[in-house]
Amino acid sequence: AAGAAAGVALPRPAAAADLNSWNKKLDKLGLPPLDKIPGGFAPVLSSVNQEQSLFVEFLRPDGWLVVKPSVNTNGEDGTVSAGDYGKGDSAALYVSDLRPATDKAYYAKLLKGGIAQKGGGELYQEFKVRKVTPGAPTTVDFSYELLTGAGFIVERRGVAAVTDVNGKSQALLAVTTSARFKGLEPKLRTIADSFRCYEKVGSVPTDTFGLED
């Protein structure tokens, strides 16, 4: 609603999830069902009304907070994300008018846009596309160095999922520190593999849904 600020949805353990109930919610919106909700994860569904009008769905680990876009009289600002932010772990949506392609230069340009959208005066360097795995979605392994406002360099690694709807690009960047990547990699890949984007057929207000909604 107009004037609403960005909200943080408290997570609910995936063990409390009812797959049938979730799929009924998807069916009401005309979206395909989930086959399963893995243990230790919960689904997130977001209605996006910015540059693109989409439904976005992905899984997030239990304990990760979900941050919704803010909505005010000027429209929608920010993006949907989930994370254990104190540890530097996060997954964030990025949408772009960039036309889909299959070369590394395309993925590099798209993911750099996703990194840059965070703002906050942070700069990055040494960005590298490490691996591209075609699929639905295509996954991209990447790394970069984050230059913080305090003057520190933080090495970051991540796995991004990339889709295309209506000739435009969408990405979910699941990222952590290089030091934590090995232990967190299976979760990051589960997040990326679960990413789905769908064109909205009708008008649905901006909102983000979880198991508890």
mmCIF file with all atom_site columns, C-alpha atoms in Angstrom:
data_model
loop_
_atom_site.group_PDB
_atom_site.id
_atom_site.type_symbol
_atom_site.label_atom_id
_atom_site.label_alt_id
_atom_site.label_comp_id
_atom_site.label_asym_id
_atom_site.label_entity_id
_atom_site.label_seq_id
_atom_site.pdbx_PDB_ins_code
_atom_site.Cartn_x
_atom_site.Cartn_y
_atom_site.Cartn_z
_atom_site.occupancy
_atom_site.B_iso_or_equiv
_atom_site.pdbx_formal_charge
_atom_site.auth_seq_id
_atom_site.auth_comp_id
_atom_site.auth_asym_id
_atom_site.auth_atom_id
_atom_site.pdbx_PDB_model_num
ATOM 1   C CA . ALA A 1 1   ? 0.000  0.000   0.000   1.00 0.00 ? 1   ALA A CA 1
ATOM 2   C CA . ALA A 1 2   ? 1.084  3.599   -0.525  1.00 0.00 ? 2   ALA A CA 1
ATOM 3   C CA . GLY A 1 3   ? 3.398  4.835   2.214   1.00 0.00 ? 3   GLY A CA 1
ATOM 4   C CA . ALA A 1 4   ? 4.482  1.391   3.366   1.00 0.00 ? 4   ALA A CA 1
ATOM 5   C CA . ALA A 1 5   ? 8.174  1.053   4.178   1.00 0.00 ? 5   ALA A CA 1
ATOM 6   C CA . ALA A 1 6   ? 10.470 -1.863  3.456   1.00 0.00 ? 6   ALA A CA 1
ATOM 7   C CA . GLY A 1 7   ? 9.570  -4.700  5.802   1.00 0.00 ? 7   GLY A CA 1
ATOM 8   C CA . VAL A 1 8   ? 11.429 -7.628  7.243   1.00 0.00 ? 8   VAL A CA 1
ATOM 9   C CA . ALA A 1 9   ? 9.487  -10.891 7.362   1.00 0.00 ? 9   ALA A CA 1
ATOM 10  C CA . LEU A 1 10  ? 10.501 -13.134 10.224  1.00 0.00 ? 10  LEU A CA 1
ATOM 11  C CA . PRO A 1 11  ? 11.360 -16.633 8.998   1.00 0.00 ? 11  PRO A CA 1
ATOM 12  C CA . ARG A 1 12  ? 9.349  -19.693 9.865   1.00 0.00 ? 12  ARG A CA 1
ATOM 13  C CA . PRO A 1 13  ? 10.942 -23.167 9.973   1.00 0.00 ? 13  PRO A CA 1
ATOM 14  C CA . ALA A 1 14  ? 10.386 -25.125 6.778   1.00 0.00 ? 14  ALA A CA 1
ATOM 15  C CA . ALA A 1 15  ? 9.363  -28.105 8.921   1.00 0.00 ? 15  ALA A CA 1
ATOM 16  C CA . ALA A 1 16  ? 6.128  -26.224 9.635   1.00 0.00 ? 16  ALA A CA 1
ATOM 17  C CA . ALA A 1 17  ? 5.403  -25.807 5.930   1.00 0.00 ? 17  ALA A CA 1
ATOM 18  C CA . ASP A 1 18  ? 2.492  -27.474 4.247   1.00 0.00 ? 18  ASP A CA 1
ATOM 19  C CA . LEU A 1 19  ? 3.412  -28.173 0.633   1.00 0.00 ? 19  LEU A CA 1
ATOM 20  C CA . ASN A 1 20  ? -0.213 -28.628 -0.340  1.00 0.00 ? 20  ASN A CA 1
ATOM 21  C CA . SER A 1 21  ? -1.137 -25.287 1.189   1.00 0.00 ? 21  SER A CA 1
ATOM 22  C CA . TRP A 1 22  ? 1.721  -23.565 -0.637  1.00 0.00 ? 22  TRP A CA 1
ATOM 23  C CA . ASN A 1 23  ? 0.749  -25.118 -3.946  1.00 0.00 ? 23  ASN A CA 1
ATOM 24  C CA . LYS A 1 24  ? -2.849 -23.995 -3.459  1.00 0.00 ? 24  LYS A CA 1
ATOM 25  C CA . LYS A 1 25  ? -1.533 -20.456 -3.108  1.00 0.00 ? 25  LYS A CA 1
ATOM 26  C CA . LEU A 1 26  ? 0.440  -20.846 -6.337  1.00 0.00 ? 26  LEU A CA 1
ATOM 27  C CA . ASP A 1 27  ? -2.564 -22.329 -8.130  1.00 0.00 ? 27  ASP A CA 1
ATOM 28  C CA . LYS A 1 28  ? -4.718 -19.318 -7.230  1.00 0.00 ? 28  LYS A CA 1
ATOM 29  C CA . LEU A 1 29  ? -2.151 -17.134 -8.964  1.00 0.00 ? 29  LEU A CA 1
ATOM 30  C CA . GLY A 1 30  ? -1.974 -19.409 -11.993 1.00 0.00 ? 30  GLY A CA 1
ATOM 31  C CA . LEU A 1 31  ? 1.553  -20.591 -11.173 1.00 0.00 ? 31  LEU A CA 1
ATOM 32  C CA . PRO A 1 32  ? 2.923  -24.150 -11.385 1.00 0.00 ? 32  PRO A CA 1
ATOM 33  C CA . PRO A 1 33  ? 3.285  -26.149 -8.162  1.00 0.00 ? 33  PRO A CA 1
ATOM 34  C CA . LEU A 1 34  ? 6.459  -26.993 -6.290  1.00 0.00 ? 34  LEU A CA 1
ATOM 35  C CA . ASP A 1 35  ? 7.466  -30.654 -6.290  1.00 0.00 ? 35  ASP A CA 1
ATOM 36  C CA . LYS A 1 36  ? 8.853  -30.378 -2.780  1.00 0.00 ? 36  LYS A CA 1
ATOM 37  C CA . ILE A 1 37  ? 10.167 -28.038 -0.124  1.00 0.00 ? 37  ILE A CA 1
ATOM 38  C CA . PRO A 1 38  ? 13.560 -29.379 0.974   1.00 0.00 ? 38  PRO A CA 1
ATOM 39  C CA . GLY A 1 39  ? 14.271 -29.723 4.666   1.00 0.00 ? 39  GLY A CA 1
ATOM 40  C CA . GLY A 1 40  ? 15.912 -26.609 6.034   1.00 0.00 ? 40  GLY A CA 1
ATOM 41  C CA . PHE A 1 41  ? 14.357 -24.333 3.408   1.00 0.00 ? 41  PHE A CA 1
ATOM 42  C CA . ALA A 1 42  ? 11.203 -22.297 2.922   1.00 0.00 ? 42  ALA A CA 1
ATOM 43  C CA . PRO A 1 43  ? 9.759  -20.736 -0.252  1.00 0.00 ? 43  PRO A CA 1
ATOM 44  C CA . VAL A 1 44  ? 9.539  -17.040 -1.025  1.00 0.00 ? 44  VAL A CA 1
ATOM 45  C CA . LEU A 1 45  ? 7.160  -15.607 -3.632  1.00 0.00 ? 45  LEU A CA 1
ATOM 46  C CA . SER A 1 46  ? 7.321  -11.959 -4.638  1.00 0.00 ? 46  SER A CA 1
ATOM 47  C CA . SER A 1 47  ? 5.059  -9.875  -6.857  1.00 0.00 ? 47  SER A CA 1
ATOM 48  C CA . VAL A 1 48  ? 7.376  -7.405  -8.603  1.00 0.00 ? 48  VAL A CA 1
ATOM 49  C CA . ASN A 1 49  ? 6.125  -4.213  -10.275 1.00 0.00 ? 49  ASN A CA 1
ATOM 50  C CA . GLN A 1 50  ? 9.238  -2.265  -11.222 1.00 0.00 ? 50  GLN A CA 1
ATOM 51  C CA . GLU A 1 51  ? 10.893 -2.318  -14.638 1.00 0.00 ? 51  GLU A CA 1
ATOM 52  C CA . GLN A 1 52  ? 9.232  -5.689  -15.186 1.00 0.00 ? 52  GLN A CA 1
ATOM 53  C CA . SER A 1 53  ? 5.933  -7.105  -13.952 1.00 0.00 ? 53  SER A CA 1
ATOM 54  C CA . LEU A 1 54  ? 6.759  -10.552 -12.594 1.00 0.00 ? 54  LEU A CA 1
ATOM 55  C CA . PHE A 1 55  ? 6.165  -13.230 -10.047 1.00 0.00 ? 55  PHE A CA 1
ATOM 56  C CA . VAL A 1 56  ? 9.504  -14.339 -8.605  1.00 0.00 ? 56  VAL A CA 1
ATOM 57  C CA . GLU A 1 57  ? 9.911  -17.524 -6.566  1.00 0.00 ? 57  GLU A CA 1
ATOM 58  C CA . PHE A 1 58  ? 12.894 -19.061 -4.787  1.00 0.00 ? 58  PHE A CA 1
ATOM 59  C CA . LEU A 1 59  ? 13.842 -21.049 -1.700  1.00 0.00 ? 59  LEU A CA 1
ATOM 60  C CA . ARG A 1 60  ? 15.698 -19.518 1.239   1.00 0.00 ? 60  ARG A CA 1
ATOM 61  C CA . PRO A 1 61  ? 17.366 -21.325 4.150   1.00 0.00 ? 61  PRO A CA 1
ATOM 62  C CA . ASP A 1 62  ? 15.629 -21.367 7.519   1.00 0.00 ? 62  ASP A CA 1
ATOM 63  C CA . GLY A 1 63  ? 16.892 -18.495 9.627   1.00 0.00 ? 63  GLY A CA 1
ATOM 64  C CA . TRP A 1 64  ? 17.377 -16.122 6.697   1.00 0.00 ? 64  TRP A CA 1
ATOM 65  C CA . LEU A 1 65  ? 15.373 -12.906 6.916   1.00 0.00 ? 65  LEU A CA 1
ATOM 66  C CA . VAL A 1 66  ? 13.287 -11.809 3.945   1.00 0.00 ? 66  VAL A CA 1
ATOM 67  C CA . VAL A 1 67  ? 13.430 -8.111  3.026   1.00 0.00 ? 67  VAL A CA 1
ATOM 68  C CA . LYS A 1 68  ? 10.624 -6.753  0.876   1.00 0.00 ? 68  LYS A CA 1
ATOM 69  C CA . PRO A 1 69  ? 10.775 -3.857  -1.586  1.00 0.00 ? 69  PRO A CA 1
ATOM 70  C CA . SER A 1 70  ? 9.515  -0.558  -0.162  1.00 0.00 ? 70  SER A CA 1
ATOM 71  C CA . VAL A 1 71  ? 6.398  0.983   -1.655  1.00 0.00 ? 71  VAL A CA 1
ATOM 72  C CA . ASN A 1 72  ? 5.497  4.663   -1.414  1.00 0.00 ? 72  ASN A CA 1
ATOM 73  C CA . THR A 1 73  ? 3.617  7.296   -3.384  1.00 0.00 ? 73  THR A CA 1
ATOM 74  C CA . ASN A 1 74  ? 6.438  7.323   -5.943  1.00 0.00 ? 74  ASN A CA 1
ATOM 75  C CA . GLY A 1 75  ? 6.103  3.594   -6.597  1.00 0.00 ? 75  GLY A CA 1
ATOM 76  C CA . GLU A 1 76  ? 8.244  0.606   -5.737  1.00 0.00 ? 76  GLU A CA 1
ATOM 77  C CA . ASP A 1 77  ? 11.850 0.868   -4.585  1.00 0.00 ? 77  ASP A CA 1
ATOM 78  C CA . GLY A 1 78  ? 14.463 -1.730  -3.737  1.00 0.00 ? 78  GLY A CA 1
ATOM 79  C CA . THR A 1 79  ? 14.254 -5.440  -4.421  1.00 0.00 ? 79  THR A CA 1
ATOM 80  C CA . VAL A 1 80  ? 13.257 -8.641  -2.690  1.00 0.00 ? 80  VAL A CA 1
ATOM 81  C CA . SER A 1 81  ? 16.107 -10.394 -0.922  1.00 0.00 ? 81  SER A CA 1
ATOM 82  C CA . ALA A 1 82  ? 16.802 -12.904 1.825   1.00 0.00 ? 82  ALA A CA 1
ATOM 83  C CA . GLY A 1 83  ? 19.874 -13.352 3.929   1.00 0.00 ? 83  GLY A CA 1
ATOM 84  C CA . ASP A 1 84  ? 21.831 -13.947 7.086   1.00 0.00 ? 84  ASP A CA 1
ATOM 85  C CA . TYR A 1 85  ? 23.123 -10.429 6.702   1.00 0.00 ? 85  TYR A CA 1
ATOM 86  C CA . GLY A 1 86  ? 25.343 -10.329 9.762   1.00 0.00 ? 86  GLY A CA 1
ATOM 87  C CA . LYS A 1 87  ? 27.434 -13.146 8.278   1.00 0.00 ? 87  LYS A CA 1
ATOM 88  C CA . GLY A 1 88  ? 27.482 -11.663 4.778   1.00 0.00 ? 88  GLY A CA 1
ATOM 89  C CA . ASP A 1 89  ? 25.170 -14.285 3.240   1.00 0.00 ? 89  ASP A CA 1
ATOM 90  C CA . SER A 1 90  ? 22.380 -13.116 0.945   1.00 0.00 ? 90  SER A CA 1
ATOM 91  C CA . ALA A 1 91  ? 20.301 -13.768 -2.150  1.00 0.00 ? 91  ALA A CA 1
ATOM 92  C CA . ALA A 1 92  ? 18.911 -10.753 -4.014  1.00 0.00 ? 92  ALA A CA 1
ATOM 93  C CA . LEU A 1 93  ? 16.811 -10.269 -7.134  1.00 0.00 ? 93  LEU A CA 1
ATOM 94  C CA . TYR A 1 94  ? 18.027 -8.110  -10.005 1.00 0.00 ? 94  TYR A CA 1
ATOM 95  C CA . VAL A 1 95  ? 15.994 -7.362  -13.139 1.00 0.00 ? 95  VAL A CA 1
ATOM 96  C CA . SER A 1 96  ? 17.368 -5.755  -16.292 1.00 0.00 ? 96  SER A CA 1
ATOM 97  C CA . ASP A 1 97  ? 16.248 -4.771  -19.779 1.00 0.00 ? 97  ASP A CA 1
ATOM 98  C CA . LEU A 1 98  ? 19.444 -6.412  -21.047 1.00 0.00 ? 98  LEU A CA 1
ATOM 99  C CA . ARG A 1 99  ? 18.575 -8.770  -23.887 1.00 0.00 ? 99  ARG A CA 1
ATOM 100 C CA . PRO A 1 100 ? 19.341 -12.406 -23.014 1.00 0.00 ? 100 PRO A CA 1
ATOM 101 C CA . ALA A 1 101 ? 22.472 -13.988 -24.482 1.00 0.00 ? 101 ALA A CA 1
ATOM 102 C CA . THR A 1 102 ? 24.715 -16.961 -23.754 1.00 0.00 ? 102 THR A CA 1
ATOM 103 C CA . ASP A 1 103 ? 28.253 -15.542 -23.724 1.00 0.00 ? 103 ASP A CA 1
ATOM 104 C CA . LYS A 1 104 ? 30.329 -14.727 -20.643 1.00 0.00 ? 104 LYS A CA 1
ATOM 105 C CA . ALA A 1 105 ? 30.291 -11.012 -21.457 1.00 0.00 ? 105 ALA A CA 1
ATOM 106 C CA . TYR A 1 106 ? 26.492 -10.993 -21.137 1.00 0.00 ? 106 TYR A CA 1
ATOM 107 C CA . TYR A 1 107 ? 26.532 -12.760 -17.774 1.00 0.00 ? 107 TYR A CA 1
ATOM 108 C CA . ALA A 1 108 ? 29.316 -10.494 -16.523 1.00 0.00 ? 108 ALA A CA 1
ATOM 109 C CA . LYS A 1 109 ? 27.371 -7.345  -17.453 1.00 0.00 ? 109 LYS A CA 1
ATOM 110 C CA . LEU A 1 110 ? 24.161 -8.649  -15.897 1.00 0.00 ? 110 LEU A CA 1
ATOM 111 C CA . LEU A 1 111 ? 25.719 -9.752  -12.613 1.00 0.00 ? 111 LEU A CA 1
ATOM 112 C CA . LYS A 1 112 ? 27.778 -6.578  -12.272 1.00 0.00 ? 112 LYS A CA 1
ATOM 113 C CA . GLY A 1 113 ? 24.478 -4.706  -12.420 1.00 0.00 ? 113 GLY A CA 1
ATOM 114 C CA . GLY A 1 114 ? 23.161 -6.918  -9.640  1.00 0.00 ? 114 GLY A CA 1
ATOM 115 C CA . ILE A 1 115 ? 26.187 -6.204  -7.453  1.00 0.00 ? 115 ILE A CA 1
ATOM 116 C CA . ALA A 1 116 ? 26.047 -2.466  -8.124  1.00 0.00 ? 116 ALA A CA 1
ATOM 117 C CA . GLN A 1 117 ? 22.353 -2.133  -7.203  1.00 0.00 ? 117 GLN A CA 1
ATOM 118 C CA . LYS A 1 118 ? 23.196 -2.462  -3.494  1.00 0.00 ? 118 LYS A CA 1
ATOM 119 C CA . GLY A 1 119 ? 24.711 1.014   -3.385  1.00 0.00 ? 119 GLY A CA 1
ATOM 120 C CA . GLY A 1 120 ? 25.822 2.253   0.001   1.00 0.00 ? 120 GLY A CA 1
ATOM 121 C CA . GLY A 1 121 ? 29.077 3.671   -1.348  1.00 0.00 ? 121 GLY A CA 1
ATOM 122 C CA . GLU A 1 122 ? 30.604 0.228   -1.822  1.00 0.00 ? 122 GLU A CA 1
ATOM 123 C CA . LEU A 1 123 ? 32.763 -0.466  -4.849  1.00 0.00 ? 123 LEU A CA 1
ATOM 124 C CA . TYR A 1 124 ? 33.977 -3.751  -6.275  1.00 0.00 ? 124 TYR A CA 1
ATOM 125 C CA . GLN A 1 125 ? 36.877 -4.975  -8.367  1.00 0.00 ? 125 GLN A CA 1
ATOM 126 C CA . GLU A 1 126 ? 38.350 -8.157  -9.820  1.00 0.00 ? 126 GLU A CA 1
ATOM 127 C CA . PHE A 1 127 ? 34.956 -9.456  -10.961 1.00 0.00 ? 127 PHE A CA 1
ATOM 128 C CA . LYS A 1 128 ? 35.179 -12.836 -12.661 1.00 0.00 ? 128 LYS A CA 1
ATOM 129 C CA . VAL A 1 129 ? 32.691 -15.243 -14.237 1.00 0.00 ? 129 VAL A CA 1
ATOM 130 C CA . ARG A 1 130 ? 34.097 -18.583 -13.129 1.00 0.00 ? 130 ARG A CA 1
ATOM 131 C CA . LYS A 1 131 ? 31.646 -21.014 -14.709 1.00 0.00 ? 131 LYS A CA 1
ATOM 132 C CA . VAL A 1 132 ? 28.388 -21.005 -16.686 1.00 0.00 ? 132 VAL A CA 1
ATOM 133 C CA . THR A 1 133 ? 26.073 -24.017 -16.463 1.00 0.00 ? 133 THR A CA 1
ATOM 134 C CA . PRO A 1 134 ? 23.184 -23.888 -18.974 1.00 0.00 ? 134 PRO A CA 1
ATOM 135 C CA . GLY A 1 135 ? 19.804 -25.008 -17.711 1.00 0.00 ? 135 GLY A CA 1
ATOM 136 C CA . ALA A 1 136 ? 16.479 -23.774 -16.450 1.00 0.00 ? 136 ALA A CA 1
ATOM 137 C CA . PRO A 1 137 ? 17.636 -21.602 -14.835 1.00 0.00 ? 137 PRO A CA 1
ATOM 138 C CA . THR A 1 138 ? 21.183 -21.137 -16.093 1.00 0.00 ? 138 THR A CA 1
ATOM 139 C CA . THR A 1 139 ? 23.579 -20.898 -13.142 1.00 0.00 ? 139 THR A CA 1
ATOM 140 C CA . VAL A 1 140 ? 26.693 -18.749 -13.083 1.00 0.00 ? 140 VAL A CA 1
ATOM 141 C CA . ASP A 1 141 ? 29.548 -19.099 -10.605 1.00 0.00 ? 141 ASP A CA 1
ATOM 142 C CA . PHE A 1 142 ? 31.259 -15.766 -9.987  1.00 0.00 ? 142 PHE A CA 1
ATOM 143 C CA . SER A 1 143 ? 33.615 -13.948 -7.649  1.00 0.00 ? 143 SER A CA 1
ATOM 144 C CA . TYR A 1 144 ? 34.718 -10.402 -6.905  1.00 0.00 ? 144 TYR A CA 1
ATOM 145 C CA . GLU A 1 145 ? 36.402 -8.217  -4.307  1.00 0.00 ? 145 GLU A CA 1
ATOM 146 C CA . LEU A 1 146 ? 34.210 -5.817  -2.359  1.00 0.00 ? 146 LEU A CA 1
ATOM 147 C CA . LEU A 1 147 ? 35.779 -2.502  -1.318  1.00 0.00 ? 147 LEU A CA 1
ATOM 148 C CA . THR A 1 148 ? 33.969 -1.352  1.810   1.00 0.00 ? 148 THR A CA 1
ATOM 149 C CA . GLY A 1 149 ? 33.491 2.228   2.919   1.00 0.00 ? 149 GLY A CA 1
ATOM 150 C CA . ALA A 1 150 ? 35.819 1.472   5.844   1.00 0.00 ? 150 ALA A CA 1
ATOM 151 C CA . GLY A 1 151 ? 38.644 0.692   3.436   1.00 0.00 ? 151 GLY A CA 1
ATOM 152 C CA . PHE A 1 152 ? 38.599 -3.089  3.728   1.00 0.00 ? 152 PHE A CA 1
ATOM 153 C CA . ILE A 1 153 ? 38.709 -5.580  0.859   1.00 0.00 ? 153 ILE A CA 1
ATOM 154 C CA . VAL A 1 154 ? 36.317 -8.518  1.244   1.00 0.00 ? 154 VAL A CA 1
ATOM 155 C CA . GLU A 1 155 ? 36.575 -11.440 -1.160  1.00 0.00 ? 155 GLU A CA 1
ATOM 156 C CA . ARG A 1 156 ? 33.117 -12.625 -2.224  1.00 0.00 ? 156 ARG A CA 1
ATOM 157 C CA . ARG A 1 157 ? 31.915 -15.685 -4.114  1.00 0.00 ? 157 ARG A CA 1
ATOM 158 C CA . GLY A 1 158 ? 28.492 -16.605 -5.324  1.00 0.00 ? 158 GLY A CA 1
ATOM 159 C CA . VAL A 1 159 ? 26.159 -18.569 -7.539  1.00 0.00 ? 159 VAL A CA 1
ATOM 160 C CA . ALA A 1 160 ? 23.624 -16.691 -9.637  1.00 0.00 ? 160 ALA A CA 1
ATOM 161 C CA . ALA A 1 161 ? 20.532 -18.012 -11.388 1.00 0.00 ? 161 ALA A CA 1
ATOM 162 C CA . VAL A 1 162 ? 19.630 -16.299 -14.650 1.00 0.00 ? 162 VAL A CA 1
ATOM 163 C CA . THR A 1 163 ? 16.298 -16.433 -16.487 1.00 0.00 ? 163 THR A CA 1
ATOM 164 C CA . ASP A 1 164 ? 14.651 -14.490 -19.296 1.00 0.00 ? 164 ASP A CA 1
ATOM 165 C CA . VAL A 1 165 ? 11.028 -13.421 -19.577 1.00 0.00 ? 165 VAL A CA 1
ATOM 166 C CA . ASN A 1 166 ? 9.694  -11.388 -22.521 1.00 0.00 ? 166 ASN A CA 1
ATOM 167 C CA . GLY A 1 167 ? 13.145 -10.756 -23.948 1.00 0.00 ? 167 GLY A CA 1
ATOM 168 C CA . LYS A 1 168 ? 14.473 -9.267  -20.702 1.00 0.00 ? 168 LYS A CA 1
ATOM 169 C CA . SER A 1 169 ? 16.837 -10.635 -18.060 1.00 0.00 ? 169 SER A CA 1
ATOM 170 C CA . GLN A 1 170 ? 16.367 -11.599 -14.430 1.00 0.00 ? 170 GLN A CA 1
ATOM 171 C CA . ALA A 1 171 ? 18.974 -12.840 -11.950 1.00 0.00 ? 171 ALA A CA 1
ATOM 172 C CA . LEU A 1 172 ? 19.062 -14.018 -8.368  1.00 0.00 ? 172 LEU A CA 1
ATOM 173 C CA . LEU A 1 173 ? 22.525 -13.504 -6.870  1.00 0.00 ? 173 LEU A CA 1
ATOM 174 C CA . ALA A 1 174 ? 23.258 -15.845 -3.952  1.00 0.00 ? 174 ALA A CA 1
ATOM 175 C CA . VAL A 1 175 ? 26.501 -14.642 -2.389  1.00 0.00 ? 175 VAL A CA 1
ATOM 176 C CA . THR A 1 176 ? 28.734 -15.068 0.651   1.00 0.00 ? 176 THR A CA 1
ATOM 177 C CA . THR A 1 177 ? 32.328 -14.394 1.638   1.00 0.00 ? 177 THR A CA 1
ATOM 178 C CA . SER A 1 178 ? 35.021 -16.516 0.006   1.00 0.00 ? 178 SER A CA 1
ATOM 179 C CA . ALA A 1 179 ? 35.930 -17.862 3.459   1.00 0.00 ? 179 ALA A CA 1
ATOM 180 C CA . ARG A 1 180 ? 32.378 -19.169 3.978   1.00 0.00 ? 180 ARG A CA 1
ATOM 181 C CA . PHE A 1 181 ? 31.717 -20.300 0.412   1.00 0.00 ? 181 PHE A CA 1
ATOM 182 C CA . LYS A 1 182 ? 32.798 -23.932 0.708   1.00 0.00 ? 182 LYS A CA 1
ATOM 183 C CA . GLY A 1 183 ? 30.559 -24.630 3.684   1.00 0.00 ? 183 GLY A CA 1
ATOM 184 C CA . LEU A 1 184 ? 27.611 -22.681 2.312   1.00 0.00 ? 184 LEU A CA 1
ATOM 185 C CA . GLU A 1 185 ? 27.922 -23.714 -1.344  1.00 0.00 ? 185 GLU A CA 1
ATOM 186 C CA . PRO A 1 186 ? 25.252 -26.477 -1.254  1.00 0.00 ? 186 PRO A CA 1
ATOM 187 C CA . LYS A 1 187 ? 22.695 -24.013 0.135   1.00 0.00 ? 187 LYS A CA 1
ATOM 188 C CA . LEU A 1 188 ? 23.619 -21.347 -2.404  1.00 0.00 ? 188 LEU A CA 1
ATOM 189 C CA . ARG A 1 189 ? 23.154 -23.841 -5.229  1.00 0.00 ? 189 ARG A CA 1
ATOM 190 C CA . THR A 1 190 ? 19.777 -24.938 -3.851  1.00 0.00 ? 190 THR A CA 1
ATOM 191 C CA . ILE A 1 191 ? 18.714 -21.281 -3.788  1.00 0.00 ? 191 ILE A CA 1
ATOM 192 C CA . ALA A 1 192 ? 19.903 -20.691 -7.350  1.00 0.00 ? 192 ALA A CA 1
ATOM 193 C CA . ASP A 1 193 ? 18.384 -23.891 -8.726  1.00 0.00 ? 193 ASP A CA 1
ATOM 194 C CA . SER A 1 194 ? 15.004 -22.998 -7.204  1.00 0.00 ? 194 SER A CA 1
ATOM 195 C CA . PHE A 1 195 ? 14.779 -19.572 -8.878  1.00 0.00 ? 195 PHE A CA 1
ATOM 196 C CA . ARG A 1 196 ? 11.763 -19.091 -11.151 1.00 0.00 ? 196 ARG A CA 1
ATOM 197 C CA . CYS A 1 197 ? 10.299 -16.027 -12.867 1.00 0.00 ? 197 CYS A CA 1
ATOM 198 C CA . TYR A 1 198 ? 6.829  -15.777 -14.398 1.00 0.00 ? 198 TYR A CA 1
ATOM 199 C CA . GLU A 1 199 ? 5.079  -13.028 -16.294 1.00 0.00 ? 199 GLU A CA 1
ATOM 200 C CA . LYS A 1 200 ? 2.077  -11.687 -14.443 1.00 0.00 ? 200 LYS A CA 1
ATOM 201 C CA . VAL A 1 201 ? -1.127 -12.117 -16.429 1.00 0.00 ? 201 VAL A CA 1
ATOM 202 C CA . GLY A 1 202 ? -3.198 -9.793  -14.253 1.00 0.00 ? 202 GLY A CA 1
ATOM 203 C CA . SER A 1 203 ? -2.575 -6.840  -11.957 1.00 0.00 ? 203 SER A CA 1
ATOM 204 C CA . VAL A 1 204 ? -1.300 -7.971  -8.566  1.00 0.00 ? 204 VAL A CA 1
ATOM 205 C CA . PRO A 1 205 ? -0.095 -5.431  -5.969  1.00 0.00 ? 205 PRO A CA 1
ATOM 206 C CA . THR A 1 206 ? 3.532  -5.449  -4.904  1.00 0.00 ? 206 THR A CA 1
ATOM 207 C CA . ASP A 1 207 ? 3.942  -7.942  -2.070  1.00 0.00 ? 207 ASP A CA 1
ATOM 208 C CA . THR A 1 208 ? 6.150  -10.763 -0.857  1.00 0.00 ? 208 THR A CA 1
ATOM 209 C CA . PHE A 1 209 ? 4.707  -13.982 0.512   1.00 0.00 ? 209 PHE A CA 1
ATOM 210 C CA . GLY A 1 210 ? 6.099  -16.731 2.688   1.00 0.00 ? 210 GLY A CA 1
ATOM 211 C CA . LEU A 1 211 ? 4.789  -19.874 4.305   1.00 0.00 ? 211 LEU A CA 1
ATOM 212 C CA . GLU A 1 212 ? 3.215  -17.902 7.119   1.00 0.00 ? 212 GLU A CA 1
ATOM 213 C CA . ASP A 1 213 ? 1.195  -15.583 4.840   1.00 0.00 ? 213 ASP A CA 1
#
